[in-house]
mmCIF file of N, CA and C in Angstrom:
data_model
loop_
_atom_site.group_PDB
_atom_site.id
_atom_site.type_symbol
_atom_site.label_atom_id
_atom_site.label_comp_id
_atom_site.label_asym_id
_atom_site.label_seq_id
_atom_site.Cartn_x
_atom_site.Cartn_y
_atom_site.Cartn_z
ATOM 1 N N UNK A 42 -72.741 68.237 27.396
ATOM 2 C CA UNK A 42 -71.979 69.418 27.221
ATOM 3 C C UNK A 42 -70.490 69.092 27.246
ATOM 4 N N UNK A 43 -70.428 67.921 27.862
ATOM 5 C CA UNK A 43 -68.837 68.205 28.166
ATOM 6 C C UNK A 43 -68.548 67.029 26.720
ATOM 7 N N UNK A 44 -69.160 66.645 26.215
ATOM 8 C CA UNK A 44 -69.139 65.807 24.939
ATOM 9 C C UNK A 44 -68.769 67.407 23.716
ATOM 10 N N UNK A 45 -69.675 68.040 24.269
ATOM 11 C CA UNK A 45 -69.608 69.461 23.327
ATOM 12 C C UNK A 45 -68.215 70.079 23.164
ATOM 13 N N UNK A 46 -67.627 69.828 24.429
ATOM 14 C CA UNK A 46 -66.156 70.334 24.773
ATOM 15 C C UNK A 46 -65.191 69.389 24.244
ATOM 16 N N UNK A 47 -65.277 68.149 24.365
ATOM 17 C CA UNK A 47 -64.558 67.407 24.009
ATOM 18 C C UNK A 47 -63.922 67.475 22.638
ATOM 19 N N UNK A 48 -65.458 67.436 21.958
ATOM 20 C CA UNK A 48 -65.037 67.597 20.563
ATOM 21 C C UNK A 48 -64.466 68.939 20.026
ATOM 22 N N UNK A 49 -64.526 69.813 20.820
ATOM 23 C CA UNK A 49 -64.276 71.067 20.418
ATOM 24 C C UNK A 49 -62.380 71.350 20.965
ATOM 25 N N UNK A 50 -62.318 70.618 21.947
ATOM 26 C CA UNK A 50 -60.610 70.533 22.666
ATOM 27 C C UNK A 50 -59.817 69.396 21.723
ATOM 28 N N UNK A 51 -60.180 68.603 21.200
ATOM 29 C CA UNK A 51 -59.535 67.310 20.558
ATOM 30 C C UNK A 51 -59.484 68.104 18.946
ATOM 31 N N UNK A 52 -60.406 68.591 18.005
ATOM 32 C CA UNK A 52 -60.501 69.723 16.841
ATOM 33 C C UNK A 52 -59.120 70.616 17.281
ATOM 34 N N UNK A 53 -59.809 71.840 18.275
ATOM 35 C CA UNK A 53 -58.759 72.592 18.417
ATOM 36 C C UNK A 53 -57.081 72.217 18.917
ATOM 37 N N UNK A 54 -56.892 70.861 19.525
ATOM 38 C CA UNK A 54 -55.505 70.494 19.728
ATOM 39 C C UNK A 54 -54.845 70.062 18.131
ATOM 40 N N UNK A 55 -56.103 69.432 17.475
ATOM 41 C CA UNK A 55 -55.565 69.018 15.974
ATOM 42 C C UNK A 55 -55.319 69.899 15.188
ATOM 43 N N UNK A 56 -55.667 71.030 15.475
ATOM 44 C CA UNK A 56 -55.662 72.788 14.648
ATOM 45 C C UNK A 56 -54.103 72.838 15.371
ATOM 46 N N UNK A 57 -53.705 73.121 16.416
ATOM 47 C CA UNK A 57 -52.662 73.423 17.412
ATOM 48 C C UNK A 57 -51.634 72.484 16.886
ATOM 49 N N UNK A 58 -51.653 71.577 16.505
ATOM 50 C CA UNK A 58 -50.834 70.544 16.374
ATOM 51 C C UNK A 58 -50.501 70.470 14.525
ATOM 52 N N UNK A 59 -51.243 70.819 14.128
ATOM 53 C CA UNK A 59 -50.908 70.881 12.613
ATOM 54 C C UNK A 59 -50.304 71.907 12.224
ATOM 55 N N UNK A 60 -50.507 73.098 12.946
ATOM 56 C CA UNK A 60 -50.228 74.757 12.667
ATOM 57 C C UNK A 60 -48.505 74.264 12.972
ATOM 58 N N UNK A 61 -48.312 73.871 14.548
ATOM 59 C CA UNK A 61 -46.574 73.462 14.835
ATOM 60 C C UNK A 61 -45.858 72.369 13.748
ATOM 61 N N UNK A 62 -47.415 71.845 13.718
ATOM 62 C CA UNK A 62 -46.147 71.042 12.320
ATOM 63 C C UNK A 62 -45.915 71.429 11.216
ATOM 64 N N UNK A 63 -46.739 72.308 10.772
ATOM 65 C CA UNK A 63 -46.747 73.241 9.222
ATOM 66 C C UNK A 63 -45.518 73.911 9.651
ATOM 67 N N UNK A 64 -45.330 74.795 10.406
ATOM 68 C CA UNK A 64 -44.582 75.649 10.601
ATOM 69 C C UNK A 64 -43.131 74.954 10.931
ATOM 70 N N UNK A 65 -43.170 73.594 11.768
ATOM 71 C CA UNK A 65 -41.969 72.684 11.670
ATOM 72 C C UNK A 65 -40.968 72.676 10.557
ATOM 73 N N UNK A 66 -41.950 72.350 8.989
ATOM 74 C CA UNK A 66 -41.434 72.225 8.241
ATOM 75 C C UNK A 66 -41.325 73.337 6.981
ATOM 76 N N UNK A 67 -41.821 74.478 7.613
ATOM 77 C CA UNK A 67 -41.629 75.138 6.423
ATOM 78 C C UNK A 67 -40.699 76.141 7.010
ATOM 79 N N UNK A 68 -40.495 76.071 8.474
ATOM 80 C CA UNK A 68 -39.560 76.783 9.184
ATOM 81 C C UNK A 68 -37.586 76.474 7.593
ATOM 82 N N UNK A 69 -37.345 75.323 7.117
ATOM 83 C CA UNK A 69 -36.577 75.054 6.549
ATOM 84 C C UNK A 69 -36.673 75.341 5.016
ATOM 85 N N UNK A 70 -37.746 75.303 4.654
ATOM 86 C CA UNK A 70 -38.290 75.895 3.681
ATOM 87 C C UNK A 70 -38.094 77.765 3.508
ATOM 88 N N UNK A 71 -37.904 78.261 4.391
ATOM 89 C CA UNK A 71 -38.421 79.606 4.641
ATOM 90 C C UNK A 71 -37.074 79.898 4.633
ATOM 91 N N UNK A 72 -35.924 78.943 5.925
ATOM 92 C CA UNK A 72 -34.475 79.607 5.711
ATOM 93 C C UNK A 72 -34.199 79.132 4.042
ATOM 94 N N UNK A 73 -34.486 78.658 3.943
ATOM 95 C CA UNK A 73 -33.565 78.127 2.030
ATOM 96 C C UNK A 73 -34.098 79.769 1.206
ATOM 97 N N UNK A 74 -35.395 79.915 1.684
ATOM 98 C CA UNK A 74 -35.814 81.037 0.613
ATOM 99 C C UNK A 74 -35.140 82.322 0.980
ATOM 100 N N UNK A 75 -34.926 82.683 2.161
ATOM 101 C CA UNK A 75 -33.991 83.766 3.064
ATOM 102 C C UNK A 75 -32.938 83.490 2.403
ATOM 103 N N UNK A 76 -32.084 82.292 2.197
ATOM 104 C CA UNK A 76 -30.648 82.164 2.076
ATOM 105 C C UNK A 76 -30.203 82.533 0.678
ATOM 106 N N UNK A 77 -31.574 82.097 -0.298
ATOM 107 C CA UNK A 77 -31.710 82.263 -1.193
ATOM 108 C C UNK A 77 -31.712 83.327 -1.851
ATOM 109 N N UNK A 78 -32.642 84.537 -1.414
ATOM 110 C CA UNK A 78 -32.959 85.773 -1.725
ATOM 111 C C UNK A 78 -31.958 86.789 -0.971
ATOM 112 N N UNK A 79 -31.176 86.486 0.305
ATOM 113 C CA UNK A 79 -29.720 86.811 0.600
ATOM 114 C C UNK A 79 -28.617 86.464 -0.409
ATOM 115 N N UNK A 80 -28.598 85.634 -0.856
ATOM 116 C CA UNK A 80 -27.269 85.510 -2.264
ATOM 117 C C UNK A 80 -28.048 86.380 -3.412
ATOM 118 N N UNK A 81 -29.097 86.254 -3.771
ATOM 119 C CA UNK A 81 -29.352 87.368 -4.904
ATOM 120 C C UNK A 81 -29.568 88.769 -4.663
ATOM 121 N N UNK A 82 -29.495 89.078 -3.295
ATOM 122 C CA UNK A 82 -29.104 90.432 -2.619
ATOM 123 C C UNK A 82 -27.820 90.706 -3.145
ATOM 124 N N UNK A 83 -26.831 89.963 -2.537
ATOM 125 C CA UNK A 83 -25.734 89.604 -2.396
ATOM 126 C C UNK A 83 -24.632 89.676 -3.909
ATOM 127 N N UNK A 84 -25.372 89.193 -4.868
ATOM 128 C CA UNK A 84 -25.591 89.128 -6.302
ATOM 129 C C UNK A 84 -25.254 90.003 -6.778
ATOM 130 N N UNK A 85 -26.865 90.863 -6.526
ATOM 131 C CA UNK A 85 -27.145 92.207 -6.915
ATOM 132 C C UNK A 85 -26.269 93.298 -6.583
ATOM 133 N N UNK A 86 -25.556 93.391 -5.064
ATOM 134 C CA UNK A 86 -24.678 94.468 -4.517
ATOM 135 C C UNK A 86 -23.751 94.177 -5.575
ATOM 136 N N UNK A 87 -23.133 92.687 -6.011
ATOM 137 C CA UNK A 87 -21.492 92.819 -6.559
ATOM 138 C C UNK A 87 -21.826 93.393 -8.039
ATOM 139 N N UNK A 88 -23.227 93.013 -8.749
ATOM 140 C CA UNK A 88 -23.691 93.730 -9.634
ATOM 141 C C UNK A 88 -23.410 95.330 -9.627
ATOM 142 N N UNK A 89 -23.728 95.412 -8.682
ATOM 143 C CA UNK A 89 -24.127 97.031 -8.937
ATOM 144 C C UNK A 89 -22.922 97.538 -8.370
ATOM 145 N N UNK A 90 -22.173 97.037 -7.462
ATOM 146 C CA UNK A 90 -20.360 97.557 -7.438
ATOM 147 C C UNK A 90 -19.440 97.595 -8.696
ATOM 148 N N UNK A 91 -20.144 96.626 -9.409
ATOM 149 C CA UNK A 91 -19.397 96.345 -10.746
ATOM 150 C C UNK A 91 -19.519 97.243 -11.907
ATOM 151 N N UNK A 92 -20.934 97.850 -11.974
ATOM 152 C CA UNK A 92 -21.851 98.890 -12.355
ATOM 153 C C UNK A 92 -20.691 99.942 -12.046
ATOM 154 N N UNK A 93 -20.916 100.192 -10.439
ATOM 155 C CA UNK A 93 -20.507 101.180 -10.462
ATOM 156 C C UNK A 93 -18.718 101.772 -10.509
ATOM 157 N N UNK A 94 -18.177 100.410 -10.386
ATOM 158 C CA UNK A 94 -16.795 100.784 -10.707
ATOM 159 C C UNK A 94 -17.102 100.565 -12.655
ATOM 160 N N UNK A 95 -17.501 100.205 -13.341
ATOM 161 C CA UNK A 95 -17.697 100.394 -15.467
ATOM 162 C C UNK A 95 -17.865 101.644 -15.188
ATOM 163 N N UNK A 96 -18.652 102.453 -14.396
ATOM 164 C CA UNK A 96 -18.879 103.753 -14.620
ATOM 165 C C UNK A 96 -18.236 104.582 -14.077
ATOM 166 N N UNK A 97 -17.459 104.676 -13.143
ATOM 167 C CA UNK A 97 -16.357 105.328 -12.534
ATOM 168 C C UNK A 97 -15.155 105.662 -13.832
ATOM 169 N N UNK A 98 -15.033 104.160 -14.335
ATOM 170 C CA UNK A 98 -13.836 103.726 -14.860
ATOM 171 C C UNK A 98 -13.855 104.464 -16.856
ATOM 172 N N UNK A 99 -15.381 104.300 -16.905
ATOM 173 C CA UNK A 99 -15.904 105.117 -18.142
ATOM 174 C C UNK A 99 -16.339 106.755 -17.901
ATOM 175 N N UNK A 100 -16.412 107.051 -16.512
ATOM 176 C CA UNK A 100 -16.092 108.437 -16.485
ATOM 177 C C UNK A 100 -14.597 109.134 -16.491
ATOM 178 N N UNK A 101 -13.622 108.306 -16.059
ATOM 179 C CA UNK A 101 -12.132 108.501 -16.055
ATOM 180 C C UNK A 101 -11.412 108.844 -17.295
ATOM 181 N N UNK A 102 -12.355 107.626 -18.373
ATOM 182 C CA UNK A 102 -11.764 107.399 -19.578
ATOM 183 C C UNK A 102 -12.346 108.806 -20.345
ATOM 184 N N UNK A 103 -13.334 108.953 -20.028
ATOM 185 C CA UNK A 103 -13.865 109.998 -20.918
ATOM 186 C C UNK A 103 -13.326 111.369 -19.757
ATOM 187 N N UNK A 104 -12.992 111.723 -18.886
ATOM 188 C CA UNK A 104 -12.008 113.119 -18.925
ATOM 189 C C UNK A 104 -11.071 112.855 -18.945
ATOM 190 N N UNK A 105 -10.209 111.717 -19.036
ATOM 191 C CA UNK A 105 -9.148 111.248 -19.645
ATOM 192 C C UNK A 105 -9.147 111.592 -21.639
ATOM 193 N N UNK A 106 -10.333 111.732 -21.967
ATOM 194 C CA UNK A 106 -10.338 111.549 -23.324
ATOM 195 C C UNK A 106 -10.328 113.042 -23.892
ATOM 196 N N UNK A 107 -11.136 113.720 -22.306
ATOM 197 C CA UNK A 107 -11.613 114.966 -23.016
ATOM 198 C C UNK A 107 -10.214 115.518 -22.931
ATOM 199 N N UNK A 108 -9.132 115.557 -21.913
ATOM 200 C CA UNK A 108 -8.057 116.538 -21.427
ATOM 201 C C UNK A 108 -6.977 116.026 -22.923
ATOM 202 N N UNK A 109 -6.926 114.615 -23.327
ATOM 203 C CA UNK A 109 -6.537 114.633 -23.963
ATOM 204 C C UNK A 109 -6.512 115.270 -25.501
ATOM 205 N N UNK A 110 -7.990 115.250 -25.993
ATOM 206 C CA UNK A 110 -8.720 116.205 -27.032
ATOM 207 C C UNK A 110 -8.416 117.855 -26.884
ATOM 208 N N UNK A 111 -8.564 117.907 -25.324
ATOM 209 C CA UNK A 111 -8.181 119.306 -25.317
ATOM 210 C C UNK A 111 -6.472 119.979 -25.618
ATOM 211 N N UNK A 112 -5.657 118.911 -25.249
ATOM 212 C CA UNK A 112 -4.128 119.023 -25.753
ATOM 213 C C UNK A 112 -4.189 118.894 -27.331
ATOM 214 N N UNK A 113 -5.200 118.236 -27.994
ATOM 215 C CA UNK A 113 -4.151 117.857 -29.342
ATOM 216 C C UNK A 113 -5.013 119.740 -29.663
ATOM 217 N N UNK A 114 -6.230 120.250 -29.450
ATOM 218 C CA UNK A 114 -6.975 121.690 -29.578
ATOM 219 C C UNK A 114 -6.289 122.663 -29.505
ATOM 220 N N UNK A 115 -5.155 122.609 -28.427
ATOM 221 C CA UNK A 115 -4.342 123.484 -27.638
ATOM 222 C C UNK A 115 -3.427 123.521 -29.245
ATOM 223 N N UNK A 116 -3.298 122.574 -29.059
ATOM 224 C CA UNK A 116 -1.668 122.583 -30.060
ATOM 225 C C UNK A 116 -2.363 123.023 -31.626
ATOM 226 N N UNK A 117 -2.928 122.326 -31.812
ATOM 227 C CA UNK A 117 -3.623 122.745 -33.531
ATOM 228 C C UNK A 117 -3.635 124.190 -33.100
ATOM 229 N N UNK A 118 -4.238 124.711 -32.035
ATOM 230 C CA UNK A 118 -4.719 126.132 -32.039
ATOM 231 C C UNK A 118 -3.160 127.049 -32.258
ATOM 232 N N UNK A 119 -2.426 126.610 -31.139
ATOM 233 C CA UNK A 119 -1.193 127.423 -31.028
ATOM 234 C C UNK A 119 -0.617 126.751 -32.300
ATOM 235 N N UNK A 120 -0.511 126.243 -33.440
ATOM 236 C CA UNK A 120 0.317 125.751 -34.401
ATOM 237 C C UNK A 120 -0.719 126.831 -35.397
ATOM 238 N N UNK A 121 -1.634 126.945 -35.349
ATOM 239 C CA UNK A 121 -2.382 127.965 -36.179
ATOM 240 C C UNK A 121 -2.146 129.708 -36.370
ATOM 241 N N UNK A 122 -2.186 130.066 -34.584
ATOM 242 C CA UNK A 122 -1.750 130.792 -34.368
ATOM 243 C C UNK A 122 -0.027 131.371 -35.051
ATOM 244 N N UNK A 123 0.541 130.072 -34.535
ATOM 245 C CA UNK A 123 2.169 130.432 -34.820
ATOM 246 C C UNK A 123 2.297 130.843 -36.279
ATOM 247 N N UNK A 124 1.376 129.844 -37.252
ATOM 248 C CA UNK A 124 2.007 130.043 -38.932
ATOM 249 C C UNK A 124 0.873 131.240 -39.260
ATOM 250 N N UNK A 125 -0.163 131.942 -38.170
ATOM 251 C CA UNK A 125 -1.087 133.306 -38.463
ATOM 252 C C UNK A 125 0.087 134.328 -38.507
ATOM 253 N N UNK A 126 0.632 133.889 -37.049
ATOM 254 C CA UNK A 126 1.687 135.252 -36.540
ATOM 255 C C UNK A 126 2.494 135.076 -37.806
ATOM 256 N N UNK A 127 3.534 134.508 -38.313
ATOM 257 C CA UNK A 127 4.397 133.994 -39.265
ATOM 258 C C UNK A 127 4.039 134.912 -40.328
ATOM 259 N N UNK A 128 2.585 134.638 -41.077
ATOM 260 C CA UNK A 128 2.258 135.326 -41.996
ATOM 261 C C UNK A 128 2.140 136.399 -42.403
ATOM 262 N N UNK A 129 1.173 136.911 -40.889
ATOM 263 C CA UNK A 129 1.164 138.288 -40.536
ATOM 264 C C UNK A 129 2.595 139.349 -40.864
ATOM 265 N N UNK A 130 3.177 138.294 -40.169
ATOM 266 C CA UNK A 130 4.893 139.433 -39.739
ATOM 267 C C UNK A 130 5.447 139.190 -41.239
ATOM 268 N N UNK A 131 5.234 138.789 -41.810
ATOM 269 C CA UNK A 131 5.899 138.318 -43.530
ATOM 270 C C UNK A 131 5.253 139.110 -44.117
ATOM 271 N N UNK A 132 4.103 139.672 -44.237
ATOM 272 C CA UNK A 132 2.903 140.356 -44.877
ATOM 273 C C UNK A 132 3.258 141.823 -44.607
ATOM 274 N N UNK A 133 3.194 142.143 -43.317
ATOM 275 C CA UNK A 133 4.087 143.624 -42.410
ATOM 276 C C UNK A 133 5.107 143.923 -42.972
ATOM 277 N N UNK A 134 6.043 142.628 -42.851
ATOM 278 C CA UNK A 134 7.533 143.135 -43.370
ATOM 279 C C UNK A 134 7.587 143.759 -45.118
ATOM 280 N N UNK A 135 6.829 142.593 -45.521
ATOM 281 C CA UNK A 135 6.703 142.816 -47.191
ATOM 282 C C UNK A 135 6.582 144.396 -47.434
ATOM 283 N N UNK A 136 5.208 144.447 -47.036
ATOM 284 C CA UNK A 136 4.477 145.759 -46.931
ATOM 285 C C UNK A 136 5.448 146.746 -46.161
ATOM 286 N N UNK A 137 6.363 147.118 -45.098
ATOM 287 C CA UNK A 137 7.199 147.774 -44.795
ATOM 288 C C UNK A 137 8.345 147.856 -45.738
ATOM 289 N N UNK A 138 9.002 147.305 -46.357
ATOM 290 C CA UNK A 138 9.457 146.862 -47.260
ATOM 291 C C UNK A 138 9.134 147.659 -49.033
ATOM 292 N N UNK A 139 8.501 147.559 -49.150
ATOM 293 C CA UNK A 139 7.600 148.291 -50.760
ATOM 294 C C UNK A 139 7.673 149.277 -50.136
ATOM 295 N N UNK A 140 6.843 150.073 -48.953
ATOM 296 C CA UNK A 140 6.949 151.407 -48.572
ATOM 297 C C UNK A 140 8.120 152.169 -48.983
ATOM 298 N N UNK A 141 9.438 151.494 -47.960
ATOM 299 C CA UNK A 141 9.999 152.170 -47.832
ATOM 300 C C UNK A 141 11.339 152.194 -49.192
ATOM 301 N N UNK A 142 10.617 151.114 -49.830
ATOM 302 C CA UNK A 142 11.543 151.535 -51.352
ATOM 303 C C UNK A 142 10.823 152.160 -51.975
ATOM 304 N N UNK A 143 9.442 152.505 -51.940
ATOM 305 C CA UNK A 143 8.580 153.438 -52.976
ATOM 306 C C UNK A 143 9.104 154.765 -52.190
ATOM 307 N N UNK A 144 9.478 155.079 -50.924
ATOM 308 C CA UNK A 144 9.817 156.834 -50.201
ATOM 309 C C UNK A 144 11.160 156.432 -50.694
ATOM 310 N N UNK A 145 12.083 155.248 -50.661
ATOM 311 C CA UNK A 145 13.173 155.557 -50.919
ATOM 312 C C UNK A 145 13.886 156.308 -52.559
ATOM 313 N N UNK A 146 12.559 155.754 -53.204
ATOM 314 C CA UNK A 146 12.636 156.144 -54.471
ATOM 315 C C UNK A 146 12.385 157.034 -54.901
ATOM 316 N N UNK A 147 11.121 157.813 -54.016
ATOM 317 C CA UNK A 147 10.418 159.239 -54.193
ATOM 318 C C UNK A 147 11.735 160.384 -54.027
ATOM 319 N N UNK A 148 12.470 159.348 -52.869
ATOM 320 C CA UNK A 148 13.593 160.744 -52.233
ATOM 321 C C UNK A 148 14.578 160.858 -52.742
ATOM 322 N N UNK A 149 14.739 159.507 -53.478
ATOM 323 C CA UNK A 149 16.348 160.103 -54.618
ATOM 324 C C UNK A 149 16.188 160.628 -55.519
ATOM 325 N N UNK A 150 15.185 160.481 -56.750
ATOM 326 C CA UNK A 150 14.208 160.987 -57.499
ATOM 327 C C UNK A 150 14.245 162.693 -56.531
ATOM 328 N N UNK A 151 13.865 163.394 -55.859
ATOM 329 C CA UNK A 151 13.854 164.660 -55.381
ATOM 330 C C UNK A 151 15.433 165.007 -55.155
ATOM 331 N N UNK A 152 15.889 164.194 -54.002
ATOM 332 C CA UNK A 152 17.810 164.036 -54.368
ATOM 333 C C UNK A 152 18.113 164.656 -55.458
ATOM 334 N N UNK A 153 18.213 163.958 -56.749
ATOM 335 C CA UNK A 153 18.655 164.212 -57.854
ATOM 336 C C UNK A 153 17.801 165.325 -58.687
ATOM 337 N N UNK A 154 16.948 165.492 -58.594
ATOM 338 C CA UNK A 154 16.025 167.019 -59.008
ATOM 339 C C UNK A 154 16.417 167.934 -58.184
ATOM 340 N N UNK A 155 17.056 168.362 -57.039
ATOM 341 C CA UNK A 155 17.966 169.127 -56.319
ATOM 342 C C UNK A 155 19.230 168.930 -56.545
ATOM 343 N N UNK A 156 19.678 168.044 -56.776
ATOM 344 C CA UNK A 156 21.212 168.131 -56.900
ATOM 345 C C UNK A 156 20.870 168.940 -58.796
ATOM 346 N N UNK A 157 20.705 168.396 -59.288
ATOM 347 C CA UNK A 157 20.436 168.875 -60.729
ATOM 348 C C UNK A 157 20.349 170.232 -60.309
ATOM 349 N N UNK A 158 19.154 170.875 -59.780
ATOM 350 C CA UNK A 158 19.131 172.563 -59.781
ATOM 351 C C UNK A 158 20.150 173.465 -58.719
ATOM 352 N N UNK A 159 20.837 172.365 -57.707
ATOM 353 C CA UNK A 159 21.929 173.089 -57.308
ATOM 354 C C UNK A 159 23.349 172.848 -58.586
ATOM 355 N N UNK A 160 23.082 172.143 -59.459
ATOM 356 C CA UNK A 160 24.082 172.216 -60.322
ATOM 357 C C UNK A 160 23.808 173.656 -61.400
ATOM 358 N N UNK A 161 22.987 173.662 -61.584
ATOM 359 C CA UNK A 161 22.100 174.734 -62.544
ATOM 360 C C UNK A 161 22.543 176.050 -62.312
ATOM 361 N N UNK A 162 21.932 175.925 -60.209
ATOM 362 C CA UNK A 162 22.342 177.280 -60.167
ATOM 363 C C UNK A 162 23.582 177.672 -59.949
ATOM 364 N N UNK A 163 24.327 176.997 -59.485
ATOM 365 C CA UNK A 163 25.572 176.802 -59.526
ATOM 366 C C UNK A 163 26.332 177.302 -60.599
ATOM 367 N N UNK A 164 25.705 177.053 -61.927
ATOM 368 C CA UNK A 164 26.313 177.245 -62.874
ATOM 369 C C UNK A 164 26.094 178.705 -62.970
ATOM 370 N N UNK A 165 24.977 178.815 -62.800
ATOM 371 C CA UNK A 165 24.267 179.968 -63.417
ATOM 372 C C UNK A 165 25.285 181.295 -62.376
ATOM 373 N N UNK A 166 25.289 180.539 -60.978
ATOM 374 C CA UNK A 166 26.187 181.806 -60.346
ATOM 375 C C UNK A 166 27.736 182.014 -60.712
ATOM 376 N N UNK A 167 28.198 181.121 -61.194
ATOM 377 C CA UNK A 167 29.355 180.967 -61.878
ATOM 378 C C UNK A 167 29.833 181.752 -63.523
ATOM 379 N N UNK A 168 28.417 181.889 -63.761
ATOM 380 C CA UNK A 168 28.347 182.391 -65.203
ATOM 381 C C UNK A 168 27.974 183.738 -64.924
ATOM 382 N N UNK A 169 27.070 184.184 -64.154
ATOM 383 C CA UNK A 169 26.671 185.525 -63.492
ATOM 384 C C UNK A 169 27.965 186.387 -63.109
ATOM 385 N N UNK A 170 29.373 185.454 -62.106
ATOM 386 C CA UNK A 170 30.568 185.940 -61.378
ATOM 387 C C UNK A 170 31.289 186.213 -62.532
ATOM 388 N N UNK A 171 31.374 184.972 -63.552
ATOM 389 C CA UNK A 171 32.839 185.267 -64.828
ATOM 390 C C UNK A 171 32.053 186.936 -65.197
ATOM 391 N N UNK A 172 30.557 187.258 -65.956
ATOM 392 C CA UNK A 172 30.332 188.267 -66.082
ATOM 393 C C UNK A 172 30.658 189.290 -65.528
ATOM 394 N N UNK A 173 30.098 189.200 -64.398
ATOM 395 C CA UNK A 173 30.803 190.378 -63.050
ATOM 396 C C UNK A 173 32.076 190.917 -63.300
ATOM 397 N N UNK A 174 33.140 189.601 -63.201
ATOM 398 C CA UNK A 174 34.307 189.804 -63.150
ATOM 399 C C UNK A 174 35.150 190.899 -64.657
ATOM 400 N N UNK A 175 34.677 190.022 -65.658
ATOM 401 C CA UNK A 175 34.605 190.882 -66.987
ATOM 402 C C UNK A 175 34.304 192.000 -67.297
ATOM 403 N N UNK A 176 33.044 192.206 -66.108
ATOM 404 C CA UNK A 176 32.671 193.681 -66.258
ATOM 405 C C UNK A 176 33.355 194.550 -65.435
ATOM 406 N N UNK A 177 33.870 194.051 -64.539
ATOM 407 C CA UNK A 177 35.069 194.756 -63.613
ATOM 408 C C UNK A 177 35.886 194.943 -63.794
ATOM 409 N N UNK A 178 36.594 194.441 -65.054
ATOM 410 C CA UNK A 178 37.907 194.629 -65.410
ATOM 411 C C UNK A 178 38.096 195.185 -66.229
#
């Protein structure tokens, strides 16, 4: 029995003894792969800082792009506006303008068709008075 043990304590110290030495050497093995997969961590963060400042820097540019788009909008709009108003008030004036030489024309035209029949009657009371007078005398 104790032959039974023997072989079974001398096995299991060689199990015990191979496991510390496996692990001896892969203990260095294991930091390289840690150190390793820490720099491509490491990698990856400046990656993705880099990421995220392109995209910061391409969101800037683009409301940088839009405010700018929106100034040249502003201005086309108000430059549209200005030569609308322009037209408008040229169009008004025109049109105020014809009006008031078509009434100005209606009213001298009547002017002179009154002055004419105050000349008329004028006459006519003048020619009525010499009578009068003729007949009075």
């Amino acid at each position: 029995m104790t032959d039974f043990i023997s072989d079974y304590i001398g096995k299991a110290l060689i199990l015990i003894l191979t496991a510390l030495l496996g692990w001896f050497f892969k203990r260095s093995s294991t930091k390289a792969e840690i150190n390793k997969k820490n720099a491509e961590i490491e990698q990856m963060r400046a990656e993705v800082s880099k990421v995220k400042a392109d995209s910061s820097k391409k969101i800037m540019d683009q409301y940088q792009e839009a405010l700018d788009d929106l100034k040249l909008r502003y201005e086309d709009r108000f430059n549209y506006m200005k030569v609308e108003y322009e037209r408008r008030h040229d169009d008004l004036k025109a049109d105020y303008e014809r009006k008031f030489e078509a009434l100005k024309n209606e009213k001298d035209e009547e002017i002179k068709s009154l002055r004419k029949q105050v000349k008329r009657l004028s006459d006519n009371l003048n020619y009525w008075k010499k009578k009068y007078n003729e007949l009075d005398k």
